[in-house]
PDB file of C-alpha atoms in Angstrom:
ATOM      1  CA  MET P   1     118.090 135.015 132.752  1.00  0.00           C
ATOM      2  CA  ALA P   2     121.564 135.604 131.326  1.00  0.00           C
ATOM      3  CA  ARG P   3     120.545 139.045 130.071  1.00  0.00           C
ATOM      4  CA  ARG P   4     119.017 139.940 133.421  1.00  0.00           C
ATOM      5  CA  ALA P   5     122.246 138.896 135.116  1.00  0.00           C
ATOM      6  CA  ASP P   6     124.213 141.037 132.653  1.00  0.00           C
ATOM      7  CA  ALA P   7     121.955 144.012 133.436  1.00  0.00           C
ATOM      8  CA  SER P   8     122.490 143.554 137.179  1.00  0.00           C
ATOM      9  CA  GLU P   9     126.239 143.349 136.656  1.00  0.00           C
ATOM     10  CA  THR P  10     126.174 146.564 134.613  1.00  0.00           C
ATOM     11  CA  ALA P  11     124.209 148.391 137.306  1.00  0.00           C
ATOM     12  CA  SER P  12     126.682 147.194 139.922  1.00  0.00           C
ATOM     13  CA  ALA P  13     129.575 148.369 137.769  1.00  0.00           C
ATOM     14  CA  ALA P  14     128.110 151.889 137.712  1.00  0.00           C
ATOM     15  CA  LEU P  15     128.206 152.084 141.494  1.00  0.00           C
ATOM     16  CA  ILE P  16     131.700 150.606 141.615  1.00  0.00           C
ATOM     17  CA  ALA P  17     132.887 153.310 139.224  1.00  0.00           C
ATOM     18  CA  LEU P  18     131.816 155.980 141.738  1.00  0.00           C
ATOM     19  CA  ARG P  19     134.310 154.543 144.204  1.00  0.00           C
ATOM     20  CA  SER P  20     137.240 154.479 141.793  1.00  0.00           C
ATOM     21  CA  ALA P  21     138.746 157.895 142.623  1.00  0.00           C
ATOM     22  CA  GLY P  22     140.845 156.755 145.558  1.00  0.00           C
ATOM     23  CA  ALA P  23     141.730 153.799 147.707  1.00  0.00           C
ATOM     24  CA  ALA P  24     140.448 155.505 150.840  1.00  0.00           C
ATOM     25  CA  ASP P  25     136.958 155.956 149.367  1.00  0.00           C
ATOM     26  CA  ARG P  26     136.896 152.375 148.157  1.00  0.00           C
ATOM     27  CA  ALA P  27     137.848 151.082 151.592  1.00  0.00           C
ATOM     28  CA  LEU P  28     135.226 153.009 153.557  1.00  0.00           C
ATOM     29  CA  SER P  29     131.643 151.786 153.602  1.00  0.00           C
ATOM     30  CA  GLU P  30     130.534 154.820 155.661  1.00  0.00           C
ATOM     31  CA  GLU P  31     131.913 158.209 156.645  1.00  0.00           C
ATOM     32  CA  ALA P  32     130.760 160.503 159.413  1.00  0.00           C
ATOM     33  CA  VAL P  33     129.172 163.529 157.767  1.00  0.00           C
ATOM     34  CA  THR P  34     131.636 165.829 159.570  1.00  0.00           C
ATOM     35  CA  THR P  35     134.573 163.733 158.312  1.00  0.00           C
ATOM     36  CA  ALA P  36     133.219 163.781 154.764  1.00  0.00           C
ATOM     37  CA  PHE P  37     132.886 167.580 154.908  1.00  0.00           C
ATOM     38  CA  ALA P  38     136.397 168.005 156.352  1.00  0.00           C
ATOM     39  CA  ARG P  39     137.784 165.869 153.529  1.00  0.00           C
ATOM     40  CA  LEU P  40     135.957 168.091 151.039  1.00  0.00           C
ATOM     41  CA  GLN P  41     137.701 171.154 152.464  1.00  0.00           C
ATOM     42  CA  GLY P  42     141.049 169.401 152.116  1.00  0.00           C
ATOM     43  CA  GLU P  43     140.300 168.493 148.498  1.00  0.00           C
ATOM     44  CA  LEU P  44     139.210 172.049 147.681  1.00  0.00           C
ATOM     45  CA  ARG P  45     142.217 173.713 149.316  1.00  0.00           C
ATOM     46  CA  PRO P  46     144.618 173.331 146.378  1.00  0.00           C
ATOM     47  CA  LEU P  47     141.885 174.318 143.927  1.00  0.00           C
ATOM     48  CA  LEU P  48     141.041 177.492 145.842  1.00  0.00           C
ATOM     49  CA  ARG P  49     144.502 178.449 147.095  1.00  0.00           C
ATOM     50  CA  HIS P  50     144.323 181.825 145.310  1.00  0.00           C
ATOM     51  CA  ARG P  51     140.945 182.643 146.839  1.00  0.00           C
ATOM     52  CA  GLU P  52     141.652 182.524 150.567  1.00  0.00           C
ATOM     53  CA  GLY P  53     139.120 184.529 152.528  1.00  0.00           C
ATOM     54  CA  GLU P  54     136.511 184.151 149.775  1.00  0.00           C
ATOM     55  CA  VAL P  55     135.230 180.735 150.842  1.00  0.00           C
ATOM     56  CA  ASP P  56     132.781 180.345 153.728  1.00  0.00           C
ATOM     57  CA  TYR P  57     132.323 176.773 154.976  1.00  0.00           C
ATOM     58  CA  VAL P  58     129.200 175.922 156.982  1.00  0.00           C
ATOM     59  CA  ASP P  59     129.746 172.680 158.890  1.00  0.00           C
ATOM     60  CA  PRO P  60     127.121 169.927 158.967  1.00  0.00           C
ATOM     61  CA  PRO P  61     125.600 168.912 162.332  1.00  0.00           C
ATOM     62  CA  ALA P  62     127.958 166.771 164.386  1.00  0.00           C
ATOM     63  CA  ASP P  63     125.152 164.270 165.053  1.00  0.00           C
ATOM     64  CA  GLY P  64     124.136 163.970 161.396  1.00  0.00           C
ATOM     65  CA  ARG P  65     123.767 160.508 159.891  1.00  0.00           C
ATOM     66  CA  PRO P  66     126.897 158.808 158.492  1.00  0.00           C
ATOM     67  CA  LEU P  67     127.106 158.867 154.706  1.00  0.00           C
ATOM     68  CA  PRO P  68     127.453 155.722 152.587  1.00  0.00           C
ATOM     69  CA  GLY P  69     130.901 155.706 150.979  1.00  0.00           C
ATOM     70  CA  GLU P  70     129.638 156.208 147.423  1.00  0.00           C
ATOM     71  CA  VAL P  71     127.424 159.127 148.542  1.00  0.00           C
ATOM     72  CA  ALA P  72     130.296 160.852 150.363  1.00  0.00           C
ATOM     73  CA  HIS P  73     132.632 160.456 147.395  1.00  0.00           C
ATOM     74  CA  ALA P  74     130.062 161.545 144.805  1.00  0.00           C
ATOM     75  CA  ALA P  75     128.960 164.533 146.913  1.00  0.00           C
ATOM     76  CA  ARG P  76     132.535 165.814 147.141  1.00  0.00           C
ATOM     77  CA  ALA P  77     133.085 165.285 143.420  1.00  0.00           C
ATOM     78  CA  MET P  78     129.950 167.272 142.564  1.00  0.00           C
ATOM     79  CA  VAL P  79     130.886 170.157 144.847  1.00  0.00           C
ATOM     80  CA  ARG P  80     134.344 170.288 143.220  1.00  0.00           C
ATOM     81  CA  ALA P  81     132.598 170.602 139.846  1.00  0.00           C
ATOM     82  CA  ILE P  82     130.661 173.702 140.953  1.00  0.00           C
ATOM     83  CA  VAL P  83     133.197 176.505 140.558  1.00  0.00           C
ATOM     84  CA  LEU P  84     131.723 179.839 141.610  1.00  0.00           C
ATOM     85  CA  PRO P  85     133.349 183.073 142.854  1.00  0.00           C
ATOM     86  CA  ARG P  86     133.116 183.973 146.543  1.00  0.00           C
ATOM     87  CA  LEU P  87     131.868 180.577 147.624  1.00  0.00           C
ATOM     88  CA  ARG P  88     129.649 179.611 150.526  1.00  0.00           C
ATOM     89  CA  ILE P  89     129.575 175.832 150.918  1.00  0.00           C
ATOM     90  CA  ALA P  90     127.099 174.301 153.375  1.00  0.00           C
ATOM     91  CA  TRP P  91     126.306 170.667 154.151  1.00  0.00           C
ATOM     92  CA  ASP P  92     123.346 169.511 156.206  1.00  0.00           C
ATOM     93  CA  CYS P  93     121.552 166.246 156.927  1.00  0.00           C
ATOM     94  CA  ASP P  94     117.771 165.917 157.386  1.00  0.00           C
ATOM     95  CA  GLY P  95     117.890 162.278 158.454  1.00  0.00           C
ATOM     96  CA  ASP P  96     117.070 160.917 155.000  1.00  0.00           C
ATOM     97  CA  ASN P  97     119.283 163.022 152.713  1.00  0.00           C
ATOM     98  CA  VAL P  98     122.560 164.891 152.658  1.00  0.00           C
ATOM     99  CA  LEU P  99     121.731 168.478 151.668  1.00  0.00           C
ATOM    100  CA  ILE P 100     124.468 170.467 149.929  1.00  0.00           C
ATOM    101  CA  GLU P 101     124.334 174.154 149.089  1.00  0.00           C
ATOM    102  CA  VAL P 102     126.946 176.052 147.093  1.00  0.00           C
ATOM    103  CA  ARG P 103     126.241 179.762 146.842  1.00  0.00           C
ATOM    104  CA  ASP P 104     128.125 182.734 145.458  1.00  0.00           C
ATOM    105  CA  ARG P 105     127.755 186.492 145.384  1.00  0.00           C
ATOM    106  CA  GLY P 106     128.838 186.890 141.783  1.00  0.00           C
ATOM    107  CA  LEU P 107     127.153 188.058 138.606  1.00  0.00           C
ATOM    108  CA  GLY P 108     124.517 185.326 138.487  1.00  0.00           C
ATOM    109  CA  ALA P 109     125.795 184.039 135.171  1.00  0.00           C
ATOM    110  CA  ILE P 110     126.102 180.305 135.907  1.00  0.00           C
ATOM    111  CA  ASP P 111     125.496 177.968 132.938  1.00  0.00           C
ATOM    112  CA  ARG P 112     122.579 175.902 134.260  1.00  0.00           C
ATOM    113  CA  ASN P 113     122.418 173.452 131.372  1.00  0.00           C
ATOM    114  CA  ALA P 114     126.140 172.719 131.315  1.00  0.00           C
ATOM    115  CA  LEU P 115     126.275 172.158 135.073  1.00  0.00           C
ATOM    116  CA  THR P 116     123.201 169.924 135.039  1.00  0.00           C
ATOM    117  CA  ARG P 117     124.682 167.827 132.225  1.00  0.00           C
ATOM    118  CA  GLN P 118     127.986 167.571 134.073  1.00  0.00           C
ATOM    119  CA  LEU P 119     126.374 166.269 137.260  1.00  0.00           C
ATOM    120  CA  SER P 120     123.478 164.292 135.792  1.00  0.00           C
ATOM    121  CA  GLY P 121     125.290 160.948 135.695  1.00  0.00           C
ATOM    122  CA  ARG P 122     126.153 160.882 139.379  1.00  0.00           C
ATOM    123  CA  LEU P 123     122.791 162.335 140.386  1.00  0.00           C
ATOM    124  CA  HIS P 124     120.896 159.711 138.397  1.00  0.00           C
ATOM    125  CA  THR P 125     122.925 156.867 139.919  1.00  0.00           C
ATOM    126  CA  LEU P 126     122.352 158.180 143.451  1.00  0.00           C
ATOM    127  CA  ARG P 127     118.711 159.245 142.834  1.00  0.00           C
ATOM    128  CA  GLY P 128     119.710 162.789 143.702  1.00  0.00           C
ATOM    129  CA  ARG P 129     118.230 166.127 142.694  1.00  0.00           C
ATOM    130  CA  ILE P 130     119.766 169.443 141.675  1.00  0.00           C
ATOM    131  CA  ASP P 131     118.152 172.877 141.972  1.00  0.00           C
ATOM    132  CA  ILE P 132     119.826 175.947 140.473  1.00  0.00           C
ATOM    133  CA  GLU P 133     118.946 179.587 141.075  1.00  0.00           C
ATOM    134  CA  SER P 134     120.787 182.327 139.237  1.00  0.00           C
ATOM    135  CA  ILE P 135     119.778 185.986 139.354  1.00  0.00           C
ATOM    136  CA  ALA P 136     121.732 188.709 137.555  1.00  0.00           C
ATOM    137  CA  GLY P 137     123.472 190.998 140.032  1.00  0.00           C
ATOM    138  CA  TRP P 138     122.577 188.758 142.982  1.00  0.00           C
ATOM    139  CA  GLY P 139     124.468 185.547 142.380  1.00  0.00           C
ATOM    140  CA  SER P 140     123.866 181.841 142.037  1.00  0.00           C
ATOM    141  CA  ARG P 141     122.840 179.031 144.356  1.00  0.00           C
ATOM    142  CA  VAL P 142     123.174 175.337 143.592  1.00  0.00           C
ATOM    143  CA  THR P 143     121.411 172.869 145.900  1.00  0.00           C
ATOM    144  CA  LEU P 144     122.007 169.121 145.794  1.00  0.00           C
ATOM    145  CA  THR P 145     119.769 166.616 147.600  1.00  0.00           C
ATOM    146  CA  ILE P 146     121.173 163.072 147.811  1.00  0.00           C
ATOM    147  CA  PRO P 147     119.275 160.228 149.538  1.00  0.00           C
ATOM    148  CA  LEU P 148     121.228 158.248 152.128  1.00  0.00           C
ATOM    149  CA  ASP P 149     119.197 155.035 151.973  1.00  0.00           C
ATOM    150  CA  PRO P 150     119.283 152.799 148.907  1.00  0.00           C
ATOM    151  CA  ARG P 151     115.916 152.032 147.374  1.00  0.00           C
ATOM    152  CA  ALA P 152     114.869 148.458 146.742  1.00  0.00           C
ATOM    153  CA  ALA P 153     115.744 147.539 143.181  1.00  0.00           C
ATOM    154  CA  ARG P 154     112.927 147.204 140.685  1.00  0.00           C
ATOM    155  CA  PRO P 155     113.290 144.914 137.647  1.00  0.00           C
ATOM    156  CA  ASP P 156     112.465 147.702 135.187  1.00  0.00           C
ATOM    157  CA  GLU P 157     115.060 149.999 136.704  1.00  0.00           C
ATOM    158  CA  ASP P 158     117.744 147.308 136.547  1.00  0.00           C
ATOM    159  CA  LEU P 159     117.081 147.065 132.829  1.00  0.00           C
ATOM    160  CA  LEU P 160     116.952 150.843 132.317  1.00  0.00           C
ATOM    161  CA  SER P 161     120.347 151.192 133.986  1.00  0.00           C
ATOM    162  CA  THR P 162     121.859 149.445 130.945  1.00  0.00           C
ATOM    163  CA  LEU P 163     120.665 152.162 128.527  1.00  0.00           C
ATOM    164  CA  ASN P 164     122.970 155.012 127.528  1.00  0.00           C
ATOM    165  CA  PRO P 165     121.684 158.627 127.376  1.00  0.00           C
ATOM    166  CA  ARG P 166     120.776 158.471 123.657  1.00  0.00           C
ATOM    167  CA  GLU P 167     118.908 155.191 124.148  1.00  0.00           C
ATOM    168  CA  LEU P 168     116.954 156.766 127.015  1.00  0.00           C
ATOM    169  CA  GLU P 169     116.000 159.610 124.662  1.00  0.00           C
ATOM    170  CA  VAL P 170     114.765 157.105 122.090  1.00  0.00           C
ATOM    171  CA  LEU P 171     112.850 155.195 124.776  1.00  0.00           C
ATOM    172  CA  ALA P 172     111.155 158.451 125.805  1.00  0.00           C
ATOM    173  CA  HIS P 173     109.741 158.758 122.304  1.00  0.00           C
ATOM    174  CA  LEU P 174     108.767 155.088 122.136  1.00  0.00           C
ATOM    175  CA  ALA P 175     106.824 155.659 125.361  1.00  0.00           C
ATOM    176  CA  VAL P 176     104.436 157.988 123.505  1.00  0.00           C
ATOM    177  CA  GLY P 177     104.152 155.734 120.458  1.00  0.00           C
ATOM    178  CA  LYS P 178     106.335 157.646 117.999  1.00  0.00           C
ATOM    179  CA  ARG P 179     107.647 155.839 114.925  1.00  0.00           C
ATOM    180  CA  ASN P 180     111.251 155.875 113.734  1.00  0.00           C
ATOM    181  CA  ARG P 181     110.764 158.685 111.213  1.00  0.00           C
ATOM    182  CA  ALA P 182     109.213 161.023 113.784  1.00  0.00           C
ATOM    183  CA  ILE P 183     111.931 160.203 116.325  1.00  0.00           C
ATOM    184  CA  ALA P 184     114.644 160.857 113.730  1.00  0.00           C
ATOM    185  CA  GLU P 185     113.144 164.253 112.887  1.00  0.00           C
ATOM    186  CA  GLU P 186     112.835 165.170 116.570  1.00  0.00           C
ATOM    187  CA  LEU P 187     116.433 164.216 117.403  1.00  0.00           C
ATOM    188  CA  GLY P 188     117.949 165.434 114.138  1.00  0.00           C
ATOM    189  CA  ILE P 189     119.557 162.131 113.180  1.00  0.00           C
ATOM    190  CA  SER P 190     118.943 159.572 110.427  1.00  0.00           C
ATOM    191  CA  GLN P 191     116.214 156.946 110.478  1.00  0.00           C
ATOM    192  CA  ARG P 192     118.919 154.321 110.049  1.00  0.00           C
ATOM    193  CA  THR P 193     120.591 155.484 113.250  1.00  0.00           C
ATOM    194  CA  ILE P 194     117.238 155.493 115.057  1.00  0.00           C
ATOM    195  CA  LYS P 195     116.604 151.952 113.849  1.00  0.00           C
ATOM    196  CA  PHE P 196     119.953 150.930 115.334  1.00  0.00           C
ATOM    197  CA  HIS P 197     119.147 152.608 118.676  1.00  0.00           C
ATOM    198  CA  VAL P 198     115.663 151.058 118.829  1.00  0.00           C
ATOM    199  CA  ALA P 199     117.113 147.590 118.209  1.00  0.00           C
ATOM    200  CA  SER P 200     119.668 148.161 120.976  1.00  0.00           C
ATOM    201  CA  VAL P 201     116.953 149.357 123.391  1.00  0.00           C
ATOM    202  CA  LEU P 202     114.777 146.316 122.710  1.00  0.00           C
ATOM    203  CA  LYS P 203     117.733 143.971 123.154  1.00  0.00           C
ATOM    204  CA  LYS P 204     118.765 145.566 126.457  1.00  0.00           C
ATOM    205  CA  LEU P 205     115.168 145.419 127.668  1.00  0.00           C
ATOM    206  CA  GLU P 206     115.357 141.657 127.192  1.00  0.00           C
ATOM    207  CA  GLY P 207     113.691 141.298 123.845  1.00  0.00           C
ATOM    208  CA  ALA P 208     110.724 143.599 124.507  1.00  0.00           C
ATOM    209  CA  ASN P 209     108.788 144.859 121.505  1.00  0.00           C
ATOM    210  CA  ARG P 210     108.183 148.577 120.950  1.00  0.00           C
ATOM    211  CA  GLY P 211     104.961 148.563 122.962  1.00  0.00           C
ATOM    212  CA  GLU P 212     106.507 146.724 125.913  1.00  0.00           C
ATOM    213  CA  ALA P 213     109.549 149.002 125.839  1.00  0.00           C
ATOM    214  CA  GLY P 214     107.274 152.050 125.849  1.00  0.00           C
ATOM    215  CA  ALA P 215     105.343 150.652 128.822  1.00  0.00           C
ATOM    216  CA  ILE P 216     108.589 150.187 130.759  1.00  0.00           C
ATOM    217  CA  GLY P 217     109.495 153.810 129.988  1.00  0.00           C
ATOM    218  CA  ILE P 218     106.087 155.056 131.140  1.00  0.00           C
ATOM    219  CA  ARG P 219     106.325 153.124 134.423  1.00  0.00           C
ATOM    220  CA  ALA P 220     109.741 154.695 135.011  1.00  0.00           C
ATOM    221  CA  GLY P 221     108.379 158.206 134.391  1.00  0.00           C
ATOM    222  CA  ILE P 222     110.148 158.668 131.060  1.00  0.00           C
ATOM    223  CA  ALA P 223     108.134 160.555 128.456  1.00  0.00           C
ATOM    224  CA  SER P 224     108.882 162.447 125.268  1.00  0.00           C
ATOM    225  CA  GLY P 225     109.886 166.001 126.104  1.00  0.00           C
ATOM    226  CA  LYS P 226     111.534 164.777 129.329  1.00  0.00           C
ATOM    227  CA  ALA P 227     114.202 162.690 127.656  1.00  0.00           C
ATOM    228  CA  HIS P 228     116.988 164.371 129.631  1.00  0.00           C
ATOM    229  CA  SER P 229     115.266 163.847 132.969  1.00  0.00           C
ATOM    230  CA  SER P 230     116.022 161.022 135.369  1.00  0.00           C
ATOM    231  CA  PRO P 231     113.389 158.275 135.711  1.00  0.00           C
ATOM    232  CA  ARG P 232     110.860 158.849 138.450  1.00  0.00           C
ATOM    233  CA  THR P 233     112.120 157.697 141.849  1.00  0.00           C
ATOM    234  CA  GLY P 234     108.860 157.717 143.783  1.00  0.00           C
TER     235      GLY P 234
END
């Protein structure tokens, strides 16, 4: 029970961290989608002061659903991280999600992997999704889909939230029955290090053995070859 309580506290701490960028965000439990978008423009202004006339803002619908505070803050932070030339920034709301599109008319040379890695932490916490299109000579488009309603917590997911990215990779291999030597070869690290990570995974999953840990990973949609993907949210 103590370990389960620790896991719940860790998951809660992850959400609290999303609100740590400013007192205003911490104080607000909800923001009107139009207010959240207007605040984004204000935050981008000093970053884009040398590119006036190159940014096209498309306002969200005035009657769109309010955004939970952590969603509004995280959405703005992710848009700030997407730096493209000749920006078009659009927000929309389909009733269940806030839909964010950042598009440019540049060379189509965006680094997909780097951007995905940069945003993966926030997206995983919020159960969001990123789609990236980049075509040489046409430009790039980044689309973020972030759910507005929290999903009921599942025990397995509470436990998985305590694992760091490397431990999730190891769990992905445990889920398909790989032994330490094979995992070490796949990840390019020593068997001793893998043994350490496996022990940490089993401890965080409340004393599960390798088979039980693998079953938890399978139920969450984690499988070898998808170690960098977020657990299934359906």
